[in-house]
Short mmCIF file of C-alpha atoms and ligand atoms in Angstrom, two decimals:
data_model
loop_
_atom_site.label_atom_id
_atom_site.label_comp_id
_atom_site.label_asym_id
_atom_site.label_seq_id
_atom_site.Cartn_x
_atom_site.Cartn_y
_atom_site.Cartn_z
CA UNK A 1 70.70 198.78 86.81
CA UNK A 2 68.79 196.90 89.42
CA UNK A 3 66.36 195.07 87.54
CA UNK A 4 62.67 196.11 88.55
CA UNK A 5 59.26 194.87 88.21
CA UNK A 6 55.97 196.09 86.09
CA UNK A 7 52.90 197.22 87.90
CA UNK A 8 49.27 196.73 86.65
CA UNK A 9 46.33 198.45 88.44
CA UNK A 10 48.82 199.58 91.29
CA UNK A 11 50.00 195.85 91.78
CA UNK A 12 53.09 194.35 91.31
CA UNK A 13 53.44 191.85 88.66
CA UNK A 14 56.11 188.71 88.81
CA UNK A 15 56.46 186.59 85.79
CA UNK A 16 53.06 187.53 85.04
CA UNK A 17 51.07 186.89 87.77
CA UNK A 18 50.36 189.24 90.46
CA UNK A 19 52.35 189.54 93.82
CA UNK A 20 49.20 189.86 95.65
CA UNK A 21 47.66 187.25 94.64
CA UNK A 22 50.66 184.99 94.85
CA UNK A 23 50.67 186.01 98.78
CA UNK A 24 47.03 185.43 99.21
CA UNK A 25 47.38 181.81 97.74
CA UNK A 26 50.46 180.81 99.70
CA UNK A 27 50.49 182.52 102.36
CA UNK A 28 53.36 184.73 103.53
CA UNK A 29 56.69 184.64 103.86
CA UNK A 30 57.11 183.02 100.46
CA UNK A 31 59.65 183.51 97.94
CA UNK A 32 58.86 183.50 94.51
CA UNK A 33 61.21 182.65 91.41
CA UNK A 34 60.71 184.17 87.74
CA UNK A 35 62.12 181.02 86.27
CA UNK A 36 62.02 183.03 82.51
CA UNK A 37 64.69 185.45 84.85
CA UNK A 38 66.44 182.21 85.44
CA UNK A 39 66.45 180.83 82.17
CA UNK A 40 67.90 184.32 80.90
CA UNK A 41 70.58 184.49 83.25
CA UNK A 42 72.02 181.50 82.51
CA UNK A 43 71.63 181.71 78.89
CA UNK A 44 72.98 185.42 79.07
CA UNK A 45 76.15 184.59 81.40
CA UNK A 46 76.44 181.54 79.36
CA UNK A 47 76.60 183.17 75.96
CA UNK A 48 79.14 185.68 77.00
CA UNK A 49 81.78 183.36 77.91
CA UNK A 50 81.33 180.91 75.41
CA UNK A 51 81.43 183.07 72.01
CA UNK A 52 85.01 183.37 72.99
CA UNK A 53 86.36 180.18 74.08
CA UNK A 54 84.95 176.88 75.36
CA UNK A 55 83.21 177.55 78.35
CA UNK A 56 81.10 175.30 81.26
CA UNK A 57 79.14 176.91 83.54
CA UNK A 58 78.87 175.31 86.88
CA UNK A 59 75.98 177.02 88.61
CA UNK A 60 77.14 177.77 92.61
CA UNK A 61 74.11 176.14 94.36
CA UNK A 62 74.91 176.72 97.63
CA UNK A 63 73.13 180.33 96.27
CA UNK A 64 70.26 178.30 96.50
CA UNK A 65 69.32 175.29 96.42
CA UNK A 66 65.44 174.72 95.35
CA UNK A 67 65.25 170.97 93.64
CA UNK A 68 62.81 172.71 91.37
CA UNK A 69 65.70 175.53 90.54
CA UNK A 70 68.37 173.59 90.15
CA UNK A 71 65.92 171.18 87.61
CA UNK A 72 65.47 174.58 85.76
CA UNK A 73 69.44 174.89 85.29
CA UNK A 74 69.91 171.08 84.42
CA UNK A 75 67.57 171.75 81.40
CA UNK A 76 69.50 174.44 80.36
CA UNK A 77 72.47 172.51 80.44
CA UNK A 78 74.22 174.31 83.54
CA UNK A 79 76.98 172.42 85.48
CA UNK A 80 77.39 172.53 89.57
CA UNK A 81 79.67 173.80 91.72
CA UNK A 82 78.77 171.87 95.09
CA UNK A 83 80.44 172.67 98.53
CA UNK A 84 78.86 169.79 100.29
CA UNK A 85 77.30 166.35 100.23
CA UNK A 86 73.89 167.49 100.57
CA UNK A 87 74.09 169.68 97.56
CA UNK A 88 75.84 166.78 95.32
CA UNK A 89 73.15 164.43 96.60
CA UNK A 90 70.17 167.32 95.61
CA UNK A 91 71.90 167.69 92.22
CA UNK A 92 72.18 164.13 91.38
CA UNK A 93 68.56 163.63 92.43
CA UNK A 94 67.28 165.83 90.05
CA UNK A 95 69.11 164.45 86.66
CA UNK A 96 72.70 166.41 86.69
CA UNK A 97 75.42 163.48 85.67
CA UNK A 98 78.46 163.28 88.17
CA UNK A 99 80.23 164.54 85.41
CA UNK A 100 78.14 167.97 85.62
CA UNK A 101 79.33 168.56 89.00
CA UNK A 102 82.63 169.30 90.71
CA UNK A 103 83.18 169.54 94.23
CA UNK A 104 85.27 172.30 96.02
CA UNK A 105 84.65 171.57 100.06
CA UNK A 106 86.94 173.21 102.91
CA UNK A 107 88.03 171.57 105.52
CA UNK A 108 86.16 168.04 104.75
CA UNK A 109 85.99 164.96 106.36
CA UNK A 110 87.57 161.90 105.41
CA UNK A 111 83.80 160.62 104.93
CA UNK A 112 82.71 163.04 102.98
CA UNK A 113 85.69 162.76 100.63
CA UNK A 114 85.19 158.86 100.10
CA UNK A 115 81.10 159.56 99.05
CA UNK A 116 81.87 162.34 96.81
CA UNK A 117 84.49 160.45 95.02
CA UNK A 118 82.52 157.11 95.33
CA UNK A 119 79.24 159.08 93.44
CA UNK A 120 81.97 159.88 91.03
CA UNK A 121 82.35 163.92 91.35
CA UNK A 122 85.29 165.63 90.56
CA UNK A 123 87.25 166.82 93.46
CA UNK A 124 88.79 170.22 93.29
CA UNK A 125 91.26 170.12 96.48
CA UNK A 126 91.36 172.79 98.98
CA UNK A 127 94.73 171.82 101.27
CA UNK A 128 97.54 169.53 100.65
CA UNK A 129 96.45 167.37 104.13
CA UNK A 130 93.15 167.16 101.82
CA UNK A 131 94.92 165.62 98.92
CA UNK A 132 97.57 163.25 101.10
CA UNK A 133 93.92 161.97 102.37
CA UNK A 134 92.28 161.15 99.25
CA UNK A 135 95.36 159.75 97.69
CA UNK A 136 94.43 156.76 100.00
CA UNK A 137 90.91 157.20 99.73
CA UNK A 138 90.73 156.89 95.86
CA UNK A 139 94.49 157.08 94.36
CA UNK A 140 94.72 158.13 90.79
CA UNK A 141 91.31 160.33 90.41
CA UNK A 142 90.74 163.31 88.77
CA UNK A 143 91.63 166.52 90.47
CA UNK A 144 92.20 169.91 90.80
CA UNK A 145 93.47 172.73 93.21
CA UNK A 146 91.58 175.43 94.44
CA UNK A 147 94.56 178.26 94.71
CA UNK A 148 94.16 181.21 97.12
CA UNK A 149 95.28 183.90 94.19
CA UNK A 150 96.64 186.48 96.37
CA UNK A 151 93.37 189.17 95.39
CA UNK A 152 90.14 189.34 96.94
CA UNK A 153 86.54 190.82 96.27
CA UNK A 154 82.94 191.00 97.68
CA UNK A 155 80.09 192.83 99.07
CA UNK A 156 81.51 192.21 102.59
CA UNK A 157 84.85 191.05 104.42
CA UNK A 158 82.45 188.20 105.20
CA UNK A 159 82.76 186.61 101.87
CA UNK A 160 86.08 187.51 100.67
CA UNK A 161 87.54 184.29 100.02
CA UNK A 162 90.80 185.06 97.70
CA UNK A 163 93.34 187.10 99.93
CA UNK A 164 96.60 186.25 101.34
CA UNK A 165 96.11 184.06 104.17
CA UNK A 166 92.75 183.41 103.87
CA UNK A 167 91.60 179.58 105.20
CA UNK A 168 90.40 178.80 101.38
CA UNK A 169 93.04 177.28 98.96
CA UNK A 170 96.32 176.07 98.42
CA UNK A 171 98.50 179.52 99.24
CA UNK A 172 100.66 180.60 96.13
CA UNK A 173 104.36 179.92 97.18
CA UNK A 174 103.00 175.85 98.15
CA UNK A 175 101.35 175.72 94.58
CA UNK A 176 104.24 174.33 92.33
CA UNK A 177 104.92 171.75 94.90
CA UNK A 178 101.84 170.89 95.24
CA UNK A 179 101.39 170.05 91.60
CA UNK A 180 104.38 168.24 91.16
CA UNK A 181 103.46 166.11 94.82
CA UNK A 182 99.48 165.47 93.12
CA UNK A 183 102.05 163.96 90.30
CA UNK A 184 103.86 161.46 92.08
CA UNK A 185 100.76 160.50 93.53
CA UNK A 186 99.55 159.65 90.87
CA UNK A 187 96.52 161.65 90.25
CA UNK A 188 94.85 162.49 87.17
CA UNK A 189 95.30 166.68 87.46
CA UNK A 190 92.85 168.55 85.66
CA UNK A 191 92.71 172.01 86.26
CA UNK A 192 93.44 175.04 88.37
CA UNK A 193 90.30 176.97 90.59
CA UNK A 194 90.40 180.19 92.36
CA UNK A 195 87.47 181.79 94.03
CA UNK A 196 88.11 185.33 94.85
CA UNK A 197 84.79 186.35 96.95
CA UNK A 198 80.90 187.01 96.62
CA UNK A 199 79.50 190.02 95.07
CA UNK A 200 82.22 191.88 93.60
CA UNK A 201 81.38 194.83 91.30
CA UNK A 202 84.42 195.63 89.43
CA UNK A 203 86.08 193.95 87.01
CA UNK A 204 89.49 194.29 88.06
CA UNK A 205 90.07 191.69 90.41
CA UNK A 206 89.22 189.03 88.37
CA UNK A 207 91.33 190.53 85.66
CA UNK A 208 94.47 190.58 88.41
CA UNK A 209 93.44 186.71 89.88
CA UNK A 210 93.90 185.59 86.23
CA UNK A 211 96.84 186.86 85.94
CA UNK A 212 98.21 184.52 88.61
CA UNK A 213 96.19 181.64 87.50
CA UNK A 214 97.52 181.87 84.24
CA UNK A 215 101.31 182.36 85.27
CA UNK A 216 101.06 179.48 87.64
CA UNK A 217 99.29 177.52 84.72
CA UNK A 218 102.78 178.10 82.60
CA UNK A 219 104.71 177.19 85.64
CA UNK A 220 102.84 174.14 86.32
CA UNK A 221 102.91 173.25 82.16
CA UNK A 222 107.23 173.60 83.28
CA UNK A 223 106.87 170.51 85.56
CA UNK A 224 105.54 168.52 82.63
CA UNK A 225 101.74 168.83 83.84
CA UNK A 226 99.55 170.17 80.86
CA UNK A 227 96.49 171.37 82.74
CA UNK A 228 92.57 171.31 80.78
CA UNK A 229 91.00 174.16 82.40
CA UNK A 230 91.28 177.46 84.39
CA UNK A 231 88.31 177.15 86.85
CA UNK A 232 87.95 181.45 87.65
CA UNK A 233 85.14 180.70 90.26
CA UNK A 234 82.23 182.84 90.56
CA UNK A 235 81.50 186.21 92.55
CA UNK A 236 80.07 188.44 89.89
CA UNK A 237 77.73 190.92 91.94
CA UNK A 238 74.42 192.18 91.17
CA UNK A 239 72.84 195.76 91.37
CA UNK A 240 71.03 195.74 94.35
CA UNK A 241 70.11 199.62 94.54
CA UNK A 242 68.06 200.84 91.83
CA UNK A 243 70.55 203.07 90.58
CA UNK A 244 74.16 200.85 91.03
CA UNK A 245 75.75 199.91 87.48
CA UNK A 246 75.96 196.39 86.55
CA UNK A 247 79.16 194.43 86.11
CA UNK A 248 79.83 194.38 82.23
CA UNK A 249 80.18 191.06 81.94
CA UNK A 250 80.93 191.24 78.42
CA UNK A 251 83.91 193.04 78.88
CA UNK A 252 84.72 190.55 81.56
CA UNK A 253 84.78 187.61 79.58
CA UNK A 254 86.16 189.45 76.90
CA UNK A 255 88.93 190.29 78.29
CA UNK A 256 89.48 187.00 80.95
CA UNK A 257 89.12 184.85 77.24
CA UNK A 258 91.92 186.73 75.60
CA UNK A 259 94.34 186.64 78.13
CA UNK A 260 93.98 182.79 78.59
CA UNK A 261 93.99 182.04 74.79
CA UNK A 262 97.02 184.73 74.21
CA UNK A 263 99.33 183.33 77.35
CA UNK A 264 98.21 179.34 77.78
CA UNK A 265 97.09 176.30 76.52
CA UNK A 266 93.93 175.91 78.39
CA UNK A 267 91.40 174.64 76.17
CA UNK A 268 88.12 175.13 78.70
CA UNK A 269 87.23 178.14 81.13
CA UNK A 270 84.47 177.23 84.02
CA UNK A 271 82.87 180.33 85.79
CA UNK A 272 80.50 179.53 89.01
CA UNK A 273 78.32 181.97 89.18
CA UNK A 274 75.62 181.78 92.15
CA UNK A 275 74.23 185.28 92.91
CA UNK A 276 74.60 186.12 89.22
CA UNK A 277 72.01 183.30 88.21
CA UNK A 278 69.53 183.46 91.04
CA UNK A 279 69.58 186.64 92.98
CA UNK A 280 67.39 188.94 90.70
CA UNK A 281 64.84 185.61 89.91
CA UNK A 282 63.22 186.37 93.04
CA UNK A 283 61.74 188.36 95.55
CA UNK A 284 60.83 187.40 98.64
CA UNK A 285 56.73 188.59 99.64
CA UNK A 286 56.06 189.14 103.71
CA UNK A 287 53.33 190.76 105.05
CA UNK A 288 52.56 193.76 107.19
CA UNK A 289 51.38 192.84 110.51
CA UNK A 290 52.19 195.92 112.81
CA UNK A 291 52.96 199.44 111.89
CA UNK A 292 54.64 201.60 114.78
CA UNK A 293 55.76 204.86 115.65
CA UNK A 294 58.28 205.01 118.11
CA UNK A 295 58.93 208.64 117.86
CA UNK A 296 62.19 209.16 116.70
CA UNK A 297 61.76 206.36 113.78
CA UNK A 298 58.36 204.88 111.92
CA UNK A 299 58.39 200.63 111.75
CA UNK A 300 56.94 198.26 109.58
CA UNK A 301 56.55 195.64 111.27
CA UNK A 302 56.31 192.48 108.51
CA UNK A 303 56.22 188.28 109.01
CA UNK A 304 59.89 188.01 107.43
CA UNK A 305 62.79 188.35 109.54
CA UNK A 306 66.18 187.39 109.59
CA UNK A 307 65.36 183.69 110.22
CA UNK A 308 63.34 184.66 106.83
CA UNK A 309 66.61 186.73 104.90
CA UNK A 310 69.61 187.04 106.54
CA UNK A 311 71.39 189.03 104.74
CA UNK A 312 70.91 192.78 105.89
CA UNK A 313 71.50 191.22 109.37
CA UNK A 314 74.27 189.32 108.32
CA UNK A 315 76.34 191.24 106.09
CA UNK A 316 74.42 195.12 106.62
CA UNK A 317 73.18 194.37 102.68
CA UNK A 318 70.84 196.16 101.09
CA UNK A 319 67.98 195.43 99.76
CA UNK A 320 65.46 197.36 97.88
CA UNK A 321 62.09 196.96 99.41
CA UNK A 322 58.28 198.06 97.89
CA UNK A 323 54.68 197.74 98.51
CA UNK A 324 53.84 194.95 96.20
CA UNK A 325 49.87 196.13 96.51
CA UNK A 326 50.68 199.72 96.26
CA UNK A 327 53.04 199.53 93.20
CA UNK A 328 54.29 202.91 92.19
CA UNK A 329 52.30 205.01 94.97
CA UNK A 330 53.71 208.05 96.16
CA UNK A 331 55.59 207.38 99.31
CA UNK A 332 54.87 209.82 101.96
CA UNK A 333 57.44 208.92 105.04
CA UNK A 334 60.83 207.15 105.70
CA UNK A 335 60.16 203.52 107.69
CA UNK A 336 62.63 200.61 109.35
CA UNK A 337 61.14 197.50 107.95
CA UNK A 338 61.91 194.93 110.41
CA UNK A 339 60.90 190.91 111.22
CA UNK A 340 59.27 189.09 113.81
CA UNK A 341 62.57 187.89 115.54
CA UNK A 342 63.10 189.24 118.90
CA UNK A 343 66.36 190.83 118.45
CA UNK A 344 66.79 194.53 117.29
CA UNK A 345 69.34 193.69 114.37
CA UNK A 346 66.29 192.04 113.21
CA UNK A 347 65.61 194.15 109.77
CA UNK A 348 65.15 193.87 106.19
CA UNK A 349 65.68 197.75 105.48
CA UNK A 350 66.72 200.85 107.07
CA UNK A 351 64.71 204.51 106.29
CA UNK A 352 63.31 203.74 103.15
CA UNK A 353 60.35 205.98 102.00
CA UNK A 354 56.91 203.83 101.37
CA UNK A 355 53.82 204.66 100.28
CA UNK A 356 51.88 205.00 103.80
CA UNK A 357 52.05 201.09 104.39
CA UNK A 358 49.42 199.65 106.67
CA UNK A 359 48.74 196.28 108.21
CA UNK A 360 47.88 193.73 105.86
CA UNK A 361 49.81 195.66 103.05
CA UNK A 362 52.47 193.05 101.23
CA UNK A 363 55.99 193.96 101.32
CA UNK A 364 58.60 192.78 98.48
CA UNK A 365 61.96 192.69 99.61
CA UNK A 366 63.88 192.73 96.04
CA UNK A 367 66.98 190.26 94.89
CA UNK A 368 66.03 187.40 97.24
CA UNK A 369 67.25 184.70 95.07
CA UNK A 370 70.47 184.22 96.29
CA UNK A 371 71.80 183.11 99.59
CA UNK A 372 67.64 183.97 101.20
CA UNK A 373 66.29 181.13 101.53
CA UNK A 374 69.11 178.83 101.50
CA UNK A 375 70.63 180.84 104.60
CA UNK A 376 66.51 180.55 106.76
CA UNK A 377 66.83 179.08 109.95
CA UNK A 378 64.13 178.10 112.39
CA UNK A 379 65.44 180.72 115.35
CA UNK A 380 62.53 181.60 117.29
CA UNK A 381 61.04 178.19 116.33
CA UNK A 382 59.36 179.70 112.96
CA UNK A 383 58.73 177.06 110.47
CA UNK A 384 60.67 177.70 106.96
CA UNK A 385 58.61 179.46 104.74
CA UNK A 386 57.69 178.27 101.19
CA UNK A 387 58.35 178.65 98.07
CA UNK A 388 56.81 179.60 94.46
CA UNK A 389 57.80 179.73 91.00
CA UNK A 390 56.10 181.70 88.39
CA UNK A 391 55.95 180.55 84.13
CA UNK A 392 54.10 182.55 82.03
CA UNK A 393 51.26 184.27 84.73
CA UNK A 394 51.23 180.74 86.64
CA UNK A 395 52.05 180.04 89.85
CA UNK A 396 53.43 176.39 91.41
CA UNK A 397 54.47 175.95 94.80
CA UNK A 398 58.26 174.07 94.98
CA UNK A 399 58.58 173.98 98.57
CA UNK A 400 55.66 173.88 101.08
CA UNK A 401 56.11 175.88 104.42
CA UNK A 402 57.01 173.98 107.41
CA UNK A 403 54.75 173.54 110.47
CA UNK A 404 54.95 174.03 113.56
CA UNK A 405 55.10 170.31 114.28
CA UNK A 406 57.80 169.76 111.98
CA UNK A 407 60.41 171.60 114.10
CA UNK A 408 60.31 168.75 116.45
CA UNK A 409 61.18 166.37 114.26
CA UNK A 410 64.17 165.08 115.14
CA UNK A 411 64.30 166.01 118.48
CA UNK A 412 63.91 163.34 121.52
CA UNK A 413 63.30 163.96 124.93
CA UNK A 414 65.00 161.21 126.92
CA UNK A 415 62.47 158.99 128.72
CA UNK A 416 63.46 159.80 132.21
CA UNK A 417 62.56 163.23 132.04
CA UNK A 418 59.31 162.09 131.26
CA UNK A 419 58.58 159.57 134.25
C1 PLP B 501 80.11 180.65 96.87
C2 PLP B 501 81.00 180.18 95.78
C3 PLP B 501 80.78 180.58 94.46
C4 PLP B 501 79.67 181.51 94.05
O1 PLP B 501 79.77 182.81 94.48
P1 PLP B 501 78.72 183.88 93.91
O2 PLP B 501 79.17 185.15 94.51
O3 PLP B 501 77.37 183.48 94.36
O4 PLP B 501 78.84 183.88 92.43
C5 PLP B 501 81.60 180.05 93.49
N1 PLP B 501 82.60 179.21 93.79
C6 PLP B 501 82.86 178.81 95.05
C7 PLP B 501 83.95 177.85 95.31
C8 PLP B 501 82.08 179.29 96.08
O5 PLP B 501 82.34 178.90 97.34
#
């Protein structure tokens, strides 16, 4: 079930502290983290794995990417799946070894593989032109292949990643040869990596990518290369909807553990869960500035749009949206809730029912941890909000909004123009 919130006095409550206040503090938009949530999530995805086999958990941080998040995860002894400089960089910064963190970038510059490897991060390769290159760039490393597995899954055809013919991974009838070719060039090969897609519900498809991971992992163990680990990505969804099942991700890694220990060698499984670990830490507050009826539909009009949360513009997701100051309230009408961008995909929900909302009310917009704030833009030149986390009925901000000012930053007008 979607997870959802306590109320006290007709208030929402987050980590113990009250959404309302939180809003009147730090203004709005802000998104604020439950890092308890956090630490459970990990510890909870973590524990399933690992009471069946050796498992590392390398936390997906493009999901998001909060120095004060990912600090949460290094104390809890999560790994990192990074997809780009910047991220390694962030995760380095805050205390995560090299070791910790393995790289799995598409279509990457010769630059970017030299610094990665240089930091010393483990490079999972996504193309065979991306291995010929860093055989010259640092011959002899440590490496493994992401695989495009044939089977996809996700919340949208937008982040399906696995299929046939997709742009991610080596594709299956190029994956012996590319083993024994990594051989001769003398690389230290480590593993095997398939990411199937974002969001996923069912179990099944990881069940059927295994499969092939694990029959190319005997195939590969034919050429004479003994491989350490099965890397099976990450993509486990979330409820979003308040009545939508959860994965069971017991029976997941139940079943994904047996078949590895039953058909291979492998001594270590890694999992890279993003949305699984973040997405329900956090909800994202924005206030009420404008309520409208247009006659054939009823708006609430809020300060968070899609340069806020992208998502339901994005992607059409759904998220589940309340009054954080009118917690529990009988609603009385169906509303749009929709941003401050002017475009009219611009929405964070479609005809929900809300408890007569008014201007100044706060709107949470539910499971904002993942892929919200590390997708904001500044499109219509609104500064990036901030952002909160909540311990134990405290509050602490861990990113202060932008200003105005900043947007110009790094922009120059060119003297002439200026004469
Ligand atoms: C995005 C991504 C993930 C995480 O996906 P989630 O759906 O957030 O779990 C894991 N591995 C790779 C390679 C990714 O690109």
């Amino acid at each position: 079930m979607m997870r959802e919130f306590e109320g006290k006095d007709g208030v929402m409550m987050i980590g113990g502290k009250s959404a309302v206040e939180i809003a009147e503090e730090f203004g709005t938009p802000v998104y604020v983290t439950d890092e308890q949530r956090l630490r459970d999530n990990y510890r909870r995805i973590y524990g399933a794995f690992s009471r069946y086999m050796d498992t590392k958990i390398h936390y997906a941080c493009k999901a998001n990417t909060n120095l004060a998040i990912l600090k949460v995860l290094e104390q809890e002894g999560s790994g990192i799946d990074a997809v780009s400089i910047g991220e390694v960089k962030s995760c380095l910064k805050v205390g995560y070894t090299p070791d910790r963190i393995m790289y799995t970038g598409v279509n990457v510059s010769d630059a970017e593989l030299k610094a990665v490897s240089d930091l010393g991060v483990m490079i999972n390769l996504d193309s065979v032109s991306e291995m010929e290159r860093l055989a010259d760039i640092a011959p002899g490393s440590d490496v493994s292949f992401r695989v495009t597995p044939g089977v996809g899954s996700g919340h949208s055809a937008k982040v399906i990643t696995g299929s046939k013919g997709a742009k991610f991974g080596i594709p299956l009838d190029e994956v012996i040869n590319t083993y024994a070719r990594a051989k001769d060039l003398g690389f230290n090969i480590k593993g095997i990596h398939a990411h199937i897609g974002s969001g996923g519900q069912v179990v099944e498809p990881f069940m059927d990518m295994m499969e092939v991971l694990i029959e190319l992992v005997n195939e590969i163990k034919a050429i004479g290369i003994d491989l350490e680990f099965i890397d099976m990505g990450g993509g486990i969804g979330v409820p979003y909807k308040p009545q939508e099942e959860e994965m069971e991700v017991g029976e997941l890694a139940m079943n994904i553990t047996d078949m590895i220990q039953e058909e291979t060698d492998i001594k270590t499984l890694i999992l890279e869960p993003g949305r699984y670990i973040v997405c329900d830490t956090t909800v994202l507050l924005t206030r009420v500035n404008d309520v409208k009826d247009a006659g054939t539909k009823k708006y609430v009009g809020c300060d968070a749009g899609f340069n806020t949360l992208i998502r339901p513009a994005m992607y059409d997701s759904y998220h589940y949206v309340a009054l954080a100051n009118k917690f529990g309230r009988a609603c009385t009408d169906k509303y749009d809730v929709v941003g401050p961008i002017c475009e009219s995909g611009d929405y964070l929900a479609h005809d929900r029912v809300l408890p007569d909302p008014r201007e100044g009310d706060i709107v949470a917009v539910y499971n904002a941890g993942a892929y919200g704030f590390s997708m904001s833009s500044n499109y219509n030149s609104r500064p990036l909000c901030a952002e909160v986390l909540v311990n134990d009925g405290k509050a602490e901000l861990i990113r202060e909004a932008e200003t105005e000012e900043e947007q110009w930053r790094h922009q120059i007008i060119p003297e002439r123009l200026l004469r």
